[in-house]
């Protein structure tokens, strides 16, 4: 079972979709401050707008939201591309290139989450990266490239 490409690629699709879904929950939940320090911090994050030049004035909450949306969208994009390519039965050499690109992107994302995030995004991006590694290693073309090295 663990040597089958389909298992790994569908695992990547599911983990990417679940990561996007978990992350999008934050768009609908507003954290409540528990003390005066947190209240002041939340107020500054929401209301203090920095002049970013060229007429842009954004708060930290705005910047955080934009990055948060990007995380959700990159996970969704990865899942949709993998699902579509699996459905199209593309050749192993194209899968090898696509998976190598995703390994780099989601590998960097995983390292960033390890450094700056908390448990849930670390586990989610770790699962995505692990499934992509499994898919890459069980891809016939990728295995041949590894054997040539």
PDB file of N, CA and C in Angstrom, residues 26 29-33 37-50 57-66:
ATOM      1  N   UNK A  26     -10.219  30.315  10.771  1.00  0.00           N
ATOM      2  CA  UNK A  26      -9.765  31.554  11.390  1.00  0.00           C
ATOM      3  C   UNK A  26     -10.395  32.806  10.789  1.00  0.00           C
ATOM      4  N   UNK A  29     -13.720  33.239  13.010  1.00  0.00           N
ATOM      5  CA  UNK A  29     -13.621  33.281  14.465  1.00  0.00           C
ATOM      6  C   UNK A  29     -12.824  34.520  14.858  1.00  0.00           C
ATOM      7  N   UNK A  30     -13.376  35.317  15.740  1.00  0.00           N
ATOM      8  CA  UNK A  30     -12.678  36.501  16.225  1.00  0.00           C
ATOM      9  C   UNK A  30     -12.192  36.245  17.647  1.00  0.00           C
ATOM     10  N   UNK A  31     -10.871  36.264  17.855  1.00  0.00           N
ATOM     11  CA  UNK A  31     -10.375  36.033  19.209  1.00  0.00           C
ATOM     12  C   UNK A  31     -10.759  37.188  20.135  1.00  0.00           C
ATOM     13  N   UNK A  32     -11.059  36.847  21.366  1.00  0.00           N
ATOM     14  CA  UNK A  32     -11.446  37.849  22.362  1.00  0.00           C
ATOM     15  C   UNK A  32     -10.282  38.076  23.322  1.00  0.00           C
ATOM     16  N   UNK A  33      -9.941  39.328  23.588  1.00  0.00           N
ATOM     17  CA  UNK A  33      -8.853  39.603  24.539  1.00  0.00           C
ATOM     18  C   UNK A  33      -9.247  39.169  25.950  1.00  0.00           C
ATOM     19  N   UNK A  37      -3.722  43.996  28.500  1.00  0.00           N
ATOM     20  CA  UNK A  37      -2.602  43.972  27.547  1.00  0.00           C
ATOM     21  C   UNK A  37      -3.046  43.433  26.195  1.00  0.00           C
ATOM     22  N   UNK A  38      -3.791  42.331  26.218  1.00  0.00           N
ATOM     23  CA  UNK A  38      -4.296  41.767  24.970  1.00  0.00           C
ATOM     24  C   UNK A  38      -5.278  42.717  24.294  1.00  0.00           C
ATOM     25  N   UNK A  39      -6.087  43.390  25.071  1.00  0.00           N
ATOM     26  CA  UNK A  39      -7.057  44.346  24.524  1.00  0.00           C
ATOM     27  C   UNK A  39      -6.320  45.469  23.795  1.00  0.00           C
ATOM     28  N   UNK A  40      -5.264  45.979  24.407  1.00  0.00           N
ATOM     29  CA  UNK A  40      -4.471  47.033  23.785  1.00  0.00           C
ATOM     30  C   UNK A  40      -3.783  46.513  22.514  1.00  0.00           C
ATOM     31  N   UNK A  41      -3.238  45.301  22.584  1.00  0.00           N
ATOM     32  CA  UNK A  41      -2.587  44.705  21.419  1.00  0.00           C
ATOM     33  C   UNK A  41      -3.570  44.526  20.266  1.00  0.00           C
ATOM     34  N   UNK A  42      -4.750  43.968  20.544  1.00  0.00           N
ATOM     35  CA  UNK A  42      -5.757  43.759  19.500  1.00  0.00           C
ATOM     36  C   UNK A  42      -6.204  45.097  18.912  1.00  0.00           C
ATOM     37  N   UNK A  43      -6.368  46.094  19.770  1.00  0.00           N
ATOM     38  CA  UNK A  43      -6.774  47.414  19.293  1.00  0.00           C
ATOM     39  C   UNK A  43      -5.718  47.988  18.340  1.00  0.00           C
ATOM     40  N   UNK A  44      -4.459  47.891  18.707  1.00  0.00           N
ATOM     41  CA  UNK A  44      -3.390  48.396  17.836  1.00  0.00           C
ATOM     42  C   UNK A  44      -3.311  47.598  16.528  1.00  0.00           C
ATOM     43  N   UNK A  45      -3.435  46.280  16.625  1.00  0.00           N
ATOM     44  CA  UNK A  45      -3.379  45.459  15.412  1.00  0.00           C
ATOM     45  C   UNK A  45      -4.512  45.804  14.447  1.00  0.00           C
ATOM     46  N   UNK A  46      -5.692  46.101  14.991  1.00  0.00           N
ATOM     47  CA  UNK A  46      -6.849  46.393  14.146  1.00  0.00           C
ATOM     48  C   UNK A  46      -6.911  47.841  13.680  1.00  0.00           C
ATOM     49  N   UNK A  47      -6.484  48.761  14.494  1.00  0.00           N
ATOM     50  CA  UNK A  47      -6.751  50.174  14.217  1.00  0.00           C
ATOM     51  C   UNK A  47      -5.530  51.013  13.848  1.00  0.00           C
ATOM     52  N   UNK A  48      -4.332  50.626  14.264  1.00  0.00           N
ATOM     53  CA  UNK A  48      -3.153  51.410  13.911  1.00  0.00           C
ATOM     54  C   UNK A  48      -2.762  51.069  12.480  1.00  0.00           C
ATOM     55  N   UNK A  49      -2.816  52.069  11.613  1.00  0.00           N
ATOM     56  CA  UNK A  49      -2.504  51.855  10.200  1.00  0.00           C
ATOM     57  C   UNK A  49      -1.177  52.514   9.867  1.00  0.00           C
ATOM     58  N   UNK A  50      -0.301  51.733   9.289  1.00  0.00           N
ATOM     59  CA  UNK A  50       1.011  52.223   8.896  1.00  0.00           C
ATOM     60  C   UNK A  50       0.951  52.774   7.474  1.00  0.00           C
ATOM     61  N   UNK A  57      -2.236  52.328   3.206  1.00  0.00           N
ATOM     62  CA  UNK A  57      -2.215  52.451   4.657  1.00  0.00           C
ATOM     63  C   UNK A  57      -2.946  51.237   5.219  1.00  0.00           C
ATOM     64  N   UNK A  58      -2.201  50.308   5.784  1.00  0.00           N
ATOM     65  CA  UNK A  58      -2.774  49.043   6.255  1.00  0.00           C
ATOM     66  C   UNK A  58      -2.424  48.804   7.712  1.00  0.00           C
ATOM     67  N   UNK A  59      -3.306  48.065   8.395  1.00  0.00           N
ATOM     68  CA  UNK A  59      -3.033  47.647   9.769  1.00  0.00           C
ATOM     69  C   UNK A  59      -2.327  46.287   9.742  1.00  0.00           C
ATOM     70  N   UNK A  60      -1.774  45.898  10.883  1.00  0.00           N
ATOM     71  CA  UNK A  60      -1.166  44.572  10.983  1.00  0.00           C
ATOM     72  C   UNK A  60      -2.219  43.491  10.767  1.00  0.00           C
ATOM     73  N   UNK A  61      -3.437  43.738  11.212  1.00  0.00           N
ATOM     74  CA  UNK A  61      -4.509  42.763  11.006  1.00  0.00           C
ATOM     75  C   UNK A  61      -4.784  42.584   9.512  1.00  0.00           C
ATOM     76  N   UNK A  62      -4.734  43.671   8.745  1.00  0.00           N
ATOM     77  CA  UNK A  62      -4.916  43.574   7.295  1.00  0.00           C
ATOM     78  C   UNK A  62      -3.809  42.736   6.660  1.00  0.00           C
ATOM     79  N   UNK A  63      -2.583  43.004   7.057  1.00  0.00           N
ATOM     80  CA  UNK A  63      -1.451  42.249   6.513  1.00  0.00           C
ATOM     81  C   UNK A  63      -1.517  40.780   6.909  1.00  0.00           C
ATOM     82  N   UNK A  64      -1.881  40.521   8.151  1.00  0.00           N
ATOM     83  CA  UNK A  64      -2.008  39.152   8.634  1.00  0.00           C
ATOM     84  C   UNK A  64      -3.103  38.408   7.867  1.00  0.00           C
ATOM     85  N   UNK A  65      -4.224  39.085   7.629  1.00  0.00           N
ATOM     86  CA  UNK A  65      -5.324  38.477   6.878  1.00  0.00           C
ATOM     87  C   UNK A  65      -4.897  38.142   5.451  1.00  0.00           C
ATOM     88  N   UNK A  66      -4.174  39.040   4.808  1.00  0.00           N
ATOM     89  CA  UNK A  66      -3.745  38.769   3.434  1.00  0.00           C
ATOM     90  C   UNK A  66      -2.807  37.563   3.372  1.00  0.00           C
TER      91      UNK A  66
END
